[in-house]
Coordinates of C-alpha atoms in Angstrom, one line a residue:
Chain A
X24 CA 66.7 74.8 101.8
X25 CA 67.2 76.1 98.4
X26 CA 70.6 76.5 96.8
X27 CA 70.6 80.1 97.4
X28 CA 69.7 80.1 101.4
X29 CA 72.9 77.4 101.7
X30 CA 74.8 80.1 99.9
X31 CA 75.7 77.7 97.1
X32 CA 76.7 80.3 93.6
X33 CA 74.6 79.6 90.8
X34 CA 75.7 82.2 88.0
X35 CA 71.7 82.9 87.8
X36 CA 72.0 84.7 91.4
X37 CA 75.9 84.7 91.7
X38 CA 75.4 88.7 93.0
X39 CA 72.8 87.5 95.3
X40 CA 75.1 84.9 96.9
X41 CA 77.9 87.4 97.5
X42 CA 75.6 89.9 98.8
X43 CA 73.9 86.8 101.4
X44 CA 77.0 86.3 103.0
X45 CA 77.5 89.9 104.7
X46 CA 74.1 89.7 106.0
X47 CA 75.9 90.1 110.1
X48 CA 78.1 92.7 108.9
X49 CA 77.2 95.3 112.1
X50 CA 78.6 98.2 109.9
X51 CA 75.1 99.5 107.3
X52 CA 77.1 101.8 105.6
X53 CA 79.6 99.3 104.8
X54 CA 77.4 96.7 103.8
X55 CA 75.3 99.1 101.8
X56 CA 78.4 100.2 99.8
X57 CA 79.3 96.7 99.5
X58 CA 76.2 95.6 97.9
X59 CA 75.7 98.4 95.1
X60 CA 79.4 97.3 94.5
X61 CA 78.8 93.6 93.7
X62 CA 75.2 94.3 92.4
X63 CA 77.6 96.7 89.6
X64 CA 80.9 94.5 89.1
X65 CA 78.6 91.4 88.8
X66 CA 76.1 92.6 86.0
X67 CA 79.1 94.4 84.4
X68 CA 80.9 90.7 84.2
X69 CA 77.7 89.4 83.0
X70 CA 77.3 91.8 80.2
X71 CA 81.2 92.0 79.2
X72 CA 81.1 88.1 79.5
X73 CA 84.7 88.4 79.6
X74 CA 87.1 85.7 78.6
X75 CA 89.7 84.0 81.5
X76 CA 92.6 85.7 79.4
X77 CA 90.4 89.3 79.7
X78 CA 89.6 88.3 83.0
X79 CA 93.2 88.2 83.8
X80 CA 94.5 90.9 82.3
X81 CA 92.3 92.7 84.2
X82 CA 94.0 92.1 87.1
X83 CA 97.3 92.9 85.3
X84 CA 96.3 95.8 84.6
X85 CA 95.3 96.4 88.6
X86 CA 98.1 94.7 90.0
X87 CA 100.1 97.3 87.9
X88 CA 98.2 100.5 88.9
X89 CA 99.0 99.1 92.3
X90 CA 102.8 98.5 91.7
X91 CA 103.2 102.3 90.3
X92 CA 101.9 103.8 93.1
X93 CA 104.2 105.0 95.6
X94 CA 104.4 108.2 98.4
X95 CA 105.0 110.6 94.9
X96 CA 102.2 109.0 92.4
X97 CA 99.2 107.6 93.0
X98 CA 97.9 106.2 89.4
X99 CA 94.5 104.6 91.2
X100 CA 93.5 108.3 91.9
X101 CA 94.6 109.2 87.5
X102 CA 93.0 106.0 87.2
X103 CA 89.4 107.5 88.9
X104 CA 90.6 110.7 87.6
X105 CA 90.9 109.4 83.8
X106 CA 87.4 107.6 84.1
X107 CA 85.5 110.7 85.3
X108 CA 85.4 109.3 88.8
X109 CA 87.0 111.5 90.7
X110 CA 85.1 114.8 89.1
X111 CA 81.4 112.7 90.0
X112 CA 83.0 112.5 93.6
X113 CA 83.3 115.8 93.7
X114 CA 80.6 116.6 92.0
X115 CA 78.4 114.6 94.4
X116 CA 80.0 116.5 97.0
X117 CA 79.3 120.1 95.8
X118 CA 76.1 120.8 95.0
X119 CA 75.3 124.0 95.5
X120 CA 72.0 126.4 94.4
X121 CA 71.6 128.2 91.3
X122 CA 73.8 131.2 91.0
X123 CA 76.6 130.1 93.2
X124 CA 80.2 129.0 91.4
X125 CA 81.0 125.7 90.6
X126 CA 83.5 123.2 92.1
X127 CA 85.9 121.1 90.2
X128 CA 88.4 118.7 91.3
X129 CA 91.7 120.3 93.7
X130 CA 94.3 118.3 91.7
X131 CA 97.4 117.3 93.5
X132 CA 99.2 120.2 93.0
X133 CA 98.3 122.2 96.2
X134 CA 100.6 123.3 98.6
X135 CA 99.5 124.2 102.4
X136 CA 101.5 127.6 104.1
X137 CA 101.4 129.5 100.9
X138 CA 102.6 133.3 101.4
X139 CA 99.9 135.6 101.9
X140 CA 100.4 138.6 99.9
X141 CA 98.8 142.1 99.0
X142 CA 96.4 142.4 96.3
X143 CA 98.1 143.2 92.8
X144 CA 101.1 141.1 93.5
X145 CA 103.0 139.1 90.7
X146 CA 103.1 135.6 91.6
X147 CA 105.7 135.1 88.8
X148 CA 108.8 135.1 90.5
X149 CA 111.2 134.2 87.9
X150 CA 109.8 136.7 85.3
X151 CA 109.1 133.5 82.8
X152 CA 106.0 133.7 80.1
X153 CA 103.2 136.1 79.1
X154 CA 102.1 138.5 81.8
X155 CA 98.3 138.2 82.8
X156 CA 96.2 140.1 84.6
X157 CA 93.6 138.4 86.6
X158 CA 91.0 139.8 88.8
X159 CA 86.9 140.1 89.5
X160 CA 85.2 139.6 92.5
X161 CA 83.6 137.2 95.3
X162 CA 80.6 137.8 95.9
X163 CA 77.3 136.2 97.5
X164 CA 74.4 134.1 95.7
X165 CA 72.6 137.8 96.3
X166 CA 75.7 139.7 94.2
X167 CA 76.4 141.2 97.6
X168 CA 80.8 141.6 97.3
X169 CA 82.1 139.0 100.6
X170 CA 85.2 141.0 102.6
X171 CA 87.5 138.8 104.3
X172 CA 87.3 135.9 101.8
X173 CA 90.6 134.4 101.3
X174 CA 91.9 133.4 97.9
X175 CA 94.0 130.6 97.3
X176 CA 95.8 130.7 93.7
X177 CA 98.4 128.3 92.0
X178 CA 99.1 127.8 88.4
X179 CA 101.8 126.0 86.1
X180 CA 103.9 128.2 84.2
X181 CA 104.2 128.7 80.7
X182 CA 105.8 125.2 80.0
X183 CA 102.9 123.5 82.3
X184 CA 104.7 122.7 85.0
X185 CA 104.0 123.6 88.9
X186 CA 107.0 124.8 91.5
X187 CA 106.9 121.8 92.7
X188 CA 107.6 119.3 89.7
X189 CA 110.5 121.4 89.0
X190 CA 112.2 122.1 92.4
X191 CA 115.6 123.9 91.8
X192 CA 114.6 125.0 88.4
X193 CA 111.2 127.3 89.8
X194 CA 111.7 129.1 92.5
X195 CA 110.1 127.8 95.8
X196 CA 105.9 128.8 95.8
X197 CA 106.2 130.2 92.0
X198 CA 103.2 130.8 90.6
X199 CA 101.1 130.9 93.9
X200 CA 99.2 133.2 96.5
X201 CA 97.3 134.1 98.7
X202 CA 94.8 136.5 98.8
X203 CA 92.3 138.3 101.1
X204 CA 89.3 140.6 99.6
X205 CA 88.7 143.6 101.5
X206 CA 85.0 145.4 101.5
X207 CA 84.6 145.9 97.8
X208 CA 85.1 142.1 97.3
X209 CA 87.7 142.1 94.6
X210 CA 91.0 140.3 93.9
X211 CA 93.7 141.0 92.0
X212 CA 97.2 139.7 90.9
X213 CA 99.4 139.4 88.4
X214 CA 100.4 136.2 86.7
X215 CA 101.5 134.5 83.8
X216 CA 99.4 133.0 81.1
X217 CA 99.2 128.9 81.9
X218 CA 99.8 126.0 79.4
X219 CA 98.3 122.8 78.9
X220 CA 100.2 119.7 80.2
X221 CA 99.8 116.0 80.5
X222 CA 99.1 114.0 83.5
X223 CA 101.6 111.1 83.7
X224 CA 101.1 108.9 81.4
X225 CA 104.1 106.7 81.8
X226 CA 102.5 104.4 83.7
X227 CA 99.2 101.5 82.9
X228 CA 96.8 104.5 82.9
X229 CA 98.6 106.2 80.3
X230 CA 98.8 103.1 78.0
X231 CA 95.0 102.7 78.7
X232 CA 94.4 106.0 77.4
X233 CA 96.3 105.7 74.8
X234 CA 94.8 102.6 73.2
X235 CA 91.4 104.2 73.8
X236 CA 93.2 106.9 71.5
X237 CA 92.5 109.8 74.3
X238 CA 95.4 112.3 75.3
X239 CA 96.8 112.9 78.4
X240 CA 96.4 116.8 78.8
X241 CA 94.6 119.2 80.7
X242 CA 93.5 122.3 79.1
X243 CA 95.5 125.6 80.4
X244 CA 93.8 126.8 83.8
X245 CA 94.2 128.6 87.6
X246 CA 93.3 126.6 90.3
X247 CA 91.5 128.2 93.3
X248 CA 90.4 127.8 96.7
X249 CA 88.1 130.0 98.0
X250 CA 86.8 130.2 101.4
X251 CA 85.2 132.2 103.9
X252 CA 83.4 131.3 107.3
X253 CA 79.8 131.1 106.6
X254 CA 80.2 130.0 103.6
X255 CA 81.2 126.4 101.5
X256 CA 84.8 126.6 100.2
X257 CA 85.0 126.1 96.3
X258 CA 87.6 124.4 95.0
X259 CA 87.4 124.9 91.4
X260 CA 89.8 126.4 88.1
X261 CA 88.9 128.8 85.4
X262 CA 90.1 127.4 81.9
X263 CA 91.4 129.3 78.8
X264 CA 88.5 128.7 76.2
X265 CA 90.7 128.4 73.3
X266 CA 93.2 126.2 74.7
X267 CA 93.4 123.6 72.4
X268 CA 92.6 120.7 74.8
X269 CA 89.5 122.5 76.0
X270 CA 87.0 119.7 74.8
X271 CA 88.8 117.2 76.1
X272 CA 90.5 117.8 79.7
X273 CA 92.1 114.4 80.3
X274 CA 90.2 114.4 83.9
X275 CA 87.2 115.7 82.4
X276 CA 87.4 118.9 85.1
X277 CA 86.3 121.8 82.6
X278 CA 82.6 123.2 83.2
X279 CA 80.8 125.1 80.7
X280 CA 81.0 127.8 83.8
X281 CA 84.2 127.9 84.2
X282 CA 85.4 129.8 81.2
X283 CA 87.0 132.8 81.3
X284 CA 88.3 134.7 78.4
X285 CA 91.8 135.2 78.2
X286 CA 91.8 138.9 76.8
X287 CA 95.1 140.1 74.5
X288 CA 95.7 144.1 75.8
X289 CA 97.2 145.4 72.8
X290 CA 96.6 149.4 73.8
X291 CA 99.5 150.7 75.1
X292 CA 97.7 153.1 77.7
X293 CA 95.7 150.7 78.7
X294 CA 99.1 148.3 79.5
X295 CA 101.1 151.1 81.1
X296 CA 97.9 151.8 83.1
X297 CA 98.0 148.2 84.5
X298 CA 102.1 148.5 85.3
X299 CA 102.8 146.2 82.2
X300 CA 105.7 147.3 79.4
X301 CA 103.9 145.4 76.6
X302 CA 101.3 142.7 75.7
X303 CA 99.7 141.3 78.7
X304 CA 96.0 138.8 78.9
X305 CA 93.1 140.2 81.3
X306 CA 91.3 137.6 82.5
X307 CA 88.0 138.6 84.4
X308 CA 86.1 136.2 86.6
X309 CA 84.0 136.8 89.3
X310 CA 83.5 133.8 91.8
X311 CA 80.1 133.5 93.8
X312 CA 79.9 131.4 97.5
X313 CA 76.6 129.7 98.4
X314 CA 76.0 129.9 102.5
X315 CA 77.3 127.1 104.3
X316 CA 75.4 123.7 103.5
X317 CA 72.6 125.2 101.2
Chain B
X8 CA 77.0 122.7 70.3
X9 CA 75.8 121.5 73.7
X10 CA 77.5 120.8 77.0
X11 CA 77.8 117.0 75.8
X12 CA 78.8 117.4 72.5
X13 CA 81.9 119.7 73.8
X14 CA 82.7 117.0 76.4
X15 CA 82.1 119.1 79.1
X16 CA 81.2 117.2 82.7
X17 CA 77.9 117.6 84.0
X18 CA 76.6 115.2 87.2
X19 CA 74.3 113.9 85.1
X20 CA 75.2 113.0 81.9
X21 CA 78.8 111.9 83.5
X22 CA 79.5 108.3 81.8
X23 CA 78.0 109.1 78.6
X24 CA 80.7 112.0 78.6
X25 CA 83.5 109.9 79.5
X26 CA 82.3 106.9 77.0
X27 CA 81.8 110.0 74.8
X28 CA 85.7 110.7 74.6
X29 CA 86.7 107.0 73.1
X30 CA 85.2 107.2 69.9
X31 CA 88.1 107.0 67.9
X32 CA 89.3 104.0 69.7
X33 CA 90.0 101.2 67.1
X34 CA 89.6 98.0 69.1
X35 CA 85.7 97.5 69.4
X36 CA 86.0 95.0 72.0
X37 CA 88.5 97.6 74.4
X38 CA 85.8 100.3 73.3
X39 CA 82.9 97.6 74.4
X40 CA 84.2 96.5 77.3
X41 CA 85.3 100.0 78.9
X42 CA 81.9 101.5 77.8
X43 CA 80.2 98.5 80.0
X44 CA 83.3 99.0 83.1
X45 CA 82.4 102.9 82.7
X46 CA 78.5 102.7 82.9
X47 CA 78.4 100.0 85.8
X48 CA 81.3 102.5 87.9
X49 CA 79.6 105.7 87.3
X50 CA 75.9 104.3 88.2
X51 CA 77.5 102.8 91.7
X52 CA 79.1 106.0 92.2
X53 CA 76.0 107.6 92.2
X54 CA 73.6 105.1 94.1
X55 CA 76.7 105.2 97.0
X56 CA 77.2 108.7 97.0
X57 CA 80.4 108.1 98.7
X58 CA 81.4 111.6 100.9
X59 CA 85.1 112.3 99.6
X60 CA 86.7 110.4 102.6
X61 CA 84.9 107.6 101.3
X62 CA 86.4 107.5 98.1
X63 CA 89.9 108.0 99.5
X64 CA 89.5 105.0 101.7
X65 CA 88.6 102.8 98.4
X66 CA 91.8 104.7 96.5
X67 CA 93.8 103.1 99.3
X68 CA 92.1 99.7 99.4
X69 CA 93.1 99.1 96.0
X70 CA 96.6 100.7 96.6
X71 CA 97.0 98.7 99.2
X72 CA 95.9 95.4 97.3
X73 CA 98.2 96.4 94.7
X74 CA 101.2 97.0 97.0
X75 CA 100.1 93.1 98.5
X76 CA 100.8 91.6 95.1
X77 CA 104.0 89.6 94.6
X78 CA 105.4 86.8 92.8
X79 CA 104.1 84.8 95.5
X80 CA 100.9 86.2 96.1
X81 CA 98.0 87.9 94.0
X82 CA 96.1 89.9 96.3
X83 CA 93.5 91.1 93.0
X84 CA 92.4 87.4 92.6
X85 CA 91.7 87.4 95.9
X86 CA 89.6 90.1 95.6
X87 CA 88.0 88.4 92.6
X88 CA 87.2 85.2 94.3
X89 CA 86.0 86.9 97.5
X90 CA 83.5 88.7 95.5
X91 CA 82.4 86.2 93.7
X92 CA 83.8 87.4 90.3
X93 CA 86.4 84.7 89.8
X94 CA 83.5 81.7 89.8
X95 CA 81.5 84.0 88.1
X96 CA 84.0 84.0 85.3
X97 CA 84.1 80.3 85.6
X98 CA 80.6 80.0 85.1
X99 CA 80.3 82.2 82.0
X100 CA 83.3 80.2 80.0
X101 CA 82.4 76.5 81.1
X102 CA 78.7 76.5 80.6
X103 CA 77.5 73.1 79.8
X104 CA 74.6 70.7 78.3
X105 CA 72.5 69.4 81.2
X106 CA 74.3 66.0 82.6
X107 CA 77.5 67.4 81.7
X108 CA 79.9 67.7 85.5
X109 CA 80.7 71.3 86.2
X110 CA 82.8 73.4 86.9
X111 CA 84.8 74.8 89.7
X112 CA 87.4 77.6 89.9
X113 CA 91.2 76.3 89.6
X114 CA 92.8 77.6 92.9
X115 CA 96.2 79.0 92.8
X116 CA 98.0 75.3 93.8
X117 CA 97.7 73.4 90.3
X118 CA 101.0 72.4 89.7
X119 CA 102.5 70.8 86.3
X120 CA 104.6 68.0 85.9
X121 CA 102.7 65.9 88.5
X122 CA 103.7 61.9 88.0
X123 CA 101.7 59.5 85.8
X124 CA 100.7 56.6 88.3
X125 CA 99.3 53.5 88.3
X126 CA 95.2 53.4 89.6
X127 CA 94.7 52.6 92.9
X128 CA 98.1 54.3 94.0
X129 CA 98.2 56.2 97.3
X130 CA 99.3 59.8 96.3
X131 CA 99.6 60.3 100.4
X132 CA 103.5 60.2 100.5
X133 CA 103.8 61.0 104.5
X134 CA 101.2 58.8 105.8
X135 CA 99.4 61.4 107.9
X136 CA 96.0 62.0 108.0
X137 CA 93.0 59.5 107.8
X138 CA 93.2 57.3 104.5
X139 CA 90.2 57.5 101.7
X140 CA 89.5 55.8 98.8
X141 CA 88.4 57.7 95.5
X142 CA 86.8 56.4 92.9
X143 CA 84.1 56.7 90.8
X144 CA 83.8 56.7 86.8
X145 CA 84.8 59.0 83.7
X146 CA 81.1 59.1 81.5
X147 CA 80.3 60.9 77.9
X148 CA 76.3 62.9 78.6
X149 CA 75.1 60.0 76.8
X150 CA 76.6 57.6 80.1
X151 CA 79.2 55.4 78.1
X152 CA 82.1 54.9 80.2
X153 CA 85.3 57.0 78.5
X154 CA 88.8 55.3 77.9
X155 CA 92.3 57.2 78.0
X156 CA 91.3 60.1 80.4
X157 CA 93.2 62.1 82.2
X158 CA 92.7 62.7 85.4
X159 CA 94.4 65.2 87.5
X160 CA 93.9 65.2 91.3
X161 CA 95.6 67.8 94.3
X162 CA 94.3 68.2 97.5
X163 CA 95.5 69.7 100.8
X164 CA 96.6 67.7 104.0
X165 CA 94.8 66.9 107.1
X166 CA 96.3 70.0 108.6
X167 CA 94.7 72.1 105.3
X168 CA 98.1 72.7 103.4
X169 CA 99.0 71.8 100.1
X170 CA 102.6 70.5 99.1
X171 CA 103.6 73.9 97.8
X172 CA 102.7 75.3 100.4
X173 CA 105.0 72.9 103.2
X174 CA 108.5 72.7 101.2
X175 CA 110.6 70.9 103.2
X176 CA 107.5 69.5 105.3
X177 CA 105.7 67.7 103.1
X178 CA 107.6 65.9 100.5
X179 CA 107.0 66.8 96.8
X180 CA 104.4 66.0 94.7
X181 CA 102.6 65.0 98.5
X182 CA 98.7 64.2 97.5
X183 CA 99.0 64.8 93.9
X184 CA 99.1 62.6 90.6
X185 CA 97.7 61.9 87.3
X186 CA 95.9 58.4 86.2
X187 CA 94.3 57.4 82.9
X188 CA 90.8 55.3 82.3
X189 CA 90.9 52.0 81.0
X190 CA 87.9 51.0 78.4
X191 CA 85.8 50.4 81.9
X192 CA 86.1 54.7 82.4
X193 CA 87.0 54.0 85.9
X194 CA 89.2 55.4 88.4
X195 CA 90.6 55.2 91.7
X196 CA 93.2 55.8 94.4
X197 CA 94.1 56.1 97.7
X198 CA 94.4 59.6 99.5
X199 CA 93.9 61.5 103.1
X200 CA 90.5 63.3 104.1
X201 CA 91.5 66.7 103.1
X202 CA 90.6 69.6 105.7
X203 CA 89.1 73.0 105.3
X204 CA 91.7 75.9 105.0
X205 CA 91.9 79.7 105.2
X206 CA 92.7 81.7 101.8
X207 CA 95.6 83.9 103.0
X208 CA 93.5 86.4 105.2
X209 CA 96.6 88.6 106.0
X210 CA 96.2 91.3 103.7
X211 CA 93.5 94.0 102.8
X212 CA 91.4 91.5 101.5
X213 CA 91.4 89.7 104.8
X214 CA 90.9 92.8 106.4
X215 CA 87.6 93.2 104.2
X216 CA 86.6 89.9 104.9
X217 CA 86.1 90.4 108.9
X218 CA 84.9 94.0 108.7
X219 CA 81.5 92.1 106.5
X220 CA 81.9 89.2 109.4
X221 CA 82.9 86.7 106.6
X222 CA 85.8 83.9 107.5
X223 CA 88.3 82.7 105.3
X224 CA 87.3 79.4 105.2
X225 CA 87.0 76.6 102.0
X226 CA 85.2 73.9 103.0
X227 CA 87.2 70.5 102.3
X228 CA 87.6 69.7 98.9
X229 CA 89.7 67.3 96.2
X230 CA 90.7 69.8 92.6
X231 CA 90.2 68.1 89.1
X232 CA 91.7 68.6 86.0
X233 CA 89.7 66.0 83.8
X234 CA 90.8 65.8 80.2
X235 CA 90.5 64.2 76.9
X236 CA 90.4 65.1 73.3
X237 CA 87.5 65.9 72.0
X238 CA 85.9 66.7 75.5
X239 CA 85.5 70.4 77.2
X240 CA 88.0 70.1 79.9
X241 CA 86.7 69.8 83.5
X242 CA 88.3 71.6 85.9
X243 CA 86.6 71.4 89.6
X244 CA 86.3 69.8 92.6
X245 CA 84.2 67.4 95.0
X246 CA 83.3 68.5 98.3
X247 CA 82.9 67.0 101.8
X248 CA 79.0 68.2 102.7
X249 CA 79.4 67.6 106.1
X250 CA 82.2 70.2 106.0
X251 CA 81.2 72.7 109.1
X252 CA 82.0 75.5 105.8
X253 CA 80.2 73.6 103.1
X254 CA 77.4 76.5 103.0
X255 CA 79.7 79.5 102.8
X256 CA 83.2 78.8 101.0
X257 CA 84.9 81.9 101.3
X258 CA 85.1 81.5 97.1
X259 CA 81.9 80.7 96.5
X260 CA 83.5 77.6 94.7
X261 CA 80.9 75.2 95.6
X262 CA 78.3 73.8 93.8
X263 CA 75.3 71.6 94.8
X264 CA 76.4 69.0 92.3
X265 CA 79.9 69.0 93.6
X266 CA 79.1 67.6 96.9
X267 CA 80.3 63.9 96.9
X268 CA 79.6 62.2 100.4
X269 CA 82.8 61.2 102.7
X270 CA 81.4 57.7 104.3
X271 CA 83.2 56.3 107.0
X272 CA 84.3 52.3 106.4
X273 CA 84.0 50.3 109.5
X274 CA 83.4 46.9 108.3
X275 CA 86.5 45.3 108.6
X276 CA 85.8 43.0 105.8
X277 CA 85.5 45.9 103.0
X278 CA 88.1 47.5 104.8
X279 CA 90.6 44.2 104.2
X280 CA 89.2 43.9 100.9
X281 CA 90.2 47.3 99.9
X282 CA 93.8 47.4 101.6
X283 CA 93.3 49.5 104.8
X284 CA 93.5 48.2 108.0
X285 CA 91.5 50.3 110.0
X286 CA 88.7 52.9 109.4
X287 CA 89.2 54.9 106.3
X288 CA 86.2 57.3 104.0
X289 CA 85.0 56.2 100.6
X290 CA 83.8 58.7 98.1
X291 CA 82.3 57.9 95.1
X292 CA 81.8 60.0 92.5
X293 CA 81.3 60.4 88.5
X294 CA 82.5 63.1 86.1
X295 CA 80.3 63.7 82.8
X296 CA 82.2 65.2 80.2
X297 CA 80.6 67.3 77.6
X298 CA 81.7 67.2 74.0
X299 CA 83.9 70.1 73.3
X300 CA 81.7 72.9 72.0
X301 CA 78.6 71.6 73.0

């Protein structure tokens, strides 16, 4: 018997050794996951060659990430969030053919039992910020307009904050709806134009980006769910193209597809048209379903 | 300008984006080290394709590890030394010249302050368990014996519990103490077989542990510090090889050069001659110190 069949580490085959001792783990999924895991962490130790002091700040700076985390912040999911992590996951998870819209990651700003309301509604409800008008349509990978689909908004307001970060100050489901598309496959609502905003950054993640000298912010957006039976739900934003943070979305969510021009509407005829008394932003964007696990 | 060059996320190109946004970063080994971290978790991410449930179950693995940690107990290093990481570590930051006695992790039950005593004390304080001698020599690689060592022993009880461990049980300082080499480089004492013990198995890590049908076990063992100026520091251990977990230490901490053998005494004549009065183990063994910065 070799070192290696008696299990005995050598730093040679150290990943080797780990990975020899699960051999009866009865769960394959487990054990496969398990081995890419120490196959990675032990050729990244190798190649960092880390120090016992780096060694242990690393697991200050876990033990921390673990210590913020409570039932209101989770900084392990801004920690895979901050490392493009969680936007792979979900990238993994939503592939979808040519043509069809593309996810990006839900955020933790959704709220379930939203109010459903009639198309051209104002989800603004305290009358705060630039109007916007936002509409298009849902349509299939053929261009064929989908009835029934329903359309799940929220935004932040003007400040970047959602309802929900600033309960007594926004009114309860501010700045979100829901909508269902009727033959023609078009949406529309009003709505105020977003603004960027940081993830917390109080917290170890925060300090790691900021000695990495990246920002905490997330380019101005809408966040949507859009579903229908038949067809895979997309969870994805559209982004303002010239926000400033638009190359550099903290959680790397932005998709070259997933720009939409926010439009100034400077013609009054045009604005009294549309129900508005003054400036508004059109924002167009039509949103394509693929069939159910093309 | 390119999808890349912008920043944006794409599946493919996913760590180089991330690695992408720290350019500016001014601490090269930070920048170095996360590039490696970010390469190595991206790359798993996309051999394990975990489904979205997957990755929320390894969110709350860590959280939970986190929410474990304590001043009393450091769930991450169990972690680390379950996976092999912490001797891996070890290994990278105590390599030595051929000859040279290597090394072994530290454990969390080093304790400062121990008393200086005389060779050939008992450090056994409560007379339970069966009585060993210890000895062996202190050599340079060249095999001259080495004056004015100092040699740091702990070990657990027959039961598998250190001092720390039993406050209030065992008596302090219970099978610990510090001696020094005479010009002859030798040492010994008296002391109790150790036993194997669990690392605390009560947590997530734990948890891990018996879902990949691994036990918590480390094989019987006496810790060394082993010091003297102008010498690397050893810090390791000697084994029992007839330990029933000698071939799978739940830390990975042993080494085939480690293994010193526990012989049973039954000549009453040597057992006289050495101050026991019934069966006790010898183990012999020598440390080799390297030259520091060899």
């Amino acid at each position: 018997m070799d070192a290696q069949e008696q299990g005995f580490f050598t730093e040679a085959d150290s990943a080797e050794v780990v990975i020899g001792r699960m051999q009866k783990c009865t769960d394959p999924r487990l054990k496969e996951v398990m081995a890419v895991i120490i196959r990675h962490l032990h050729a990244a130790v190798k190649e960092i060659e880390p120090t016992r002091e780096e060694w242990m700040e690393a697991i200050m700076f876990l033990t921390e990430t673990g210590h913020m985390c409570d039932d209101w912040r989770q900084e392990f999911i801004l920690l895979s969030d901050t490392l493009g992590i969680s936007m792979l996951v979900d990238a993994i998870n939503s592939r979808r053919p040519t043509g069809a819209s593309e996810n990006t990651v839900l955020g933790p700003f959704h709220v379930d039992g939203v109010p459903e309301l009639e198309m051209g509604t104002n989800i603004c409800l305290d009358g705060k910020g630039e109007p916007m008008l936002v509409h298009g349509r849902i349509l299939d990978v053929e261009g064929n307009p989908l009835e029934g689909v329903s359309v799940d908004v929220w935004q932040a307001n003007d400040e970047g904050f959602y309802d929900v970060q600033q309960k007594g100050i926004q009114p309860d489901f501010n700045l979100r709806g829901k909508f269902t598309t009727s033959a023609n496959g078009r949406y529309w609502f009003k709505a105020v134009k977003p603004k960027f905003y940081p993830i917390p950054d109080d917290g170890p993640v925060g300090k790691l980006l900021y000695k990495l000298e990246r920002h905490p912010f997330r380019p101005a957006h809408f966040h949507y769910i859009i579903a229908k039976d038949g067809f895979d739900p997309l969870t994805t934003h559209i982004f303002d193209p010239d926000d400033p943070y638009i190359n550099s979305d903290a959680v790397f969510g932005v998709k070259e597809s997933l720009m939409a021009k926010f439009v100034p509407v400077e013609d009054p005829a045009k604005q009294a048209e549309n129900g508005f008394d003054g400036l508004y932003y059109d924002v167009e964007h039509d949103f394509v379903l693929a069939p159910k696990g093309a």
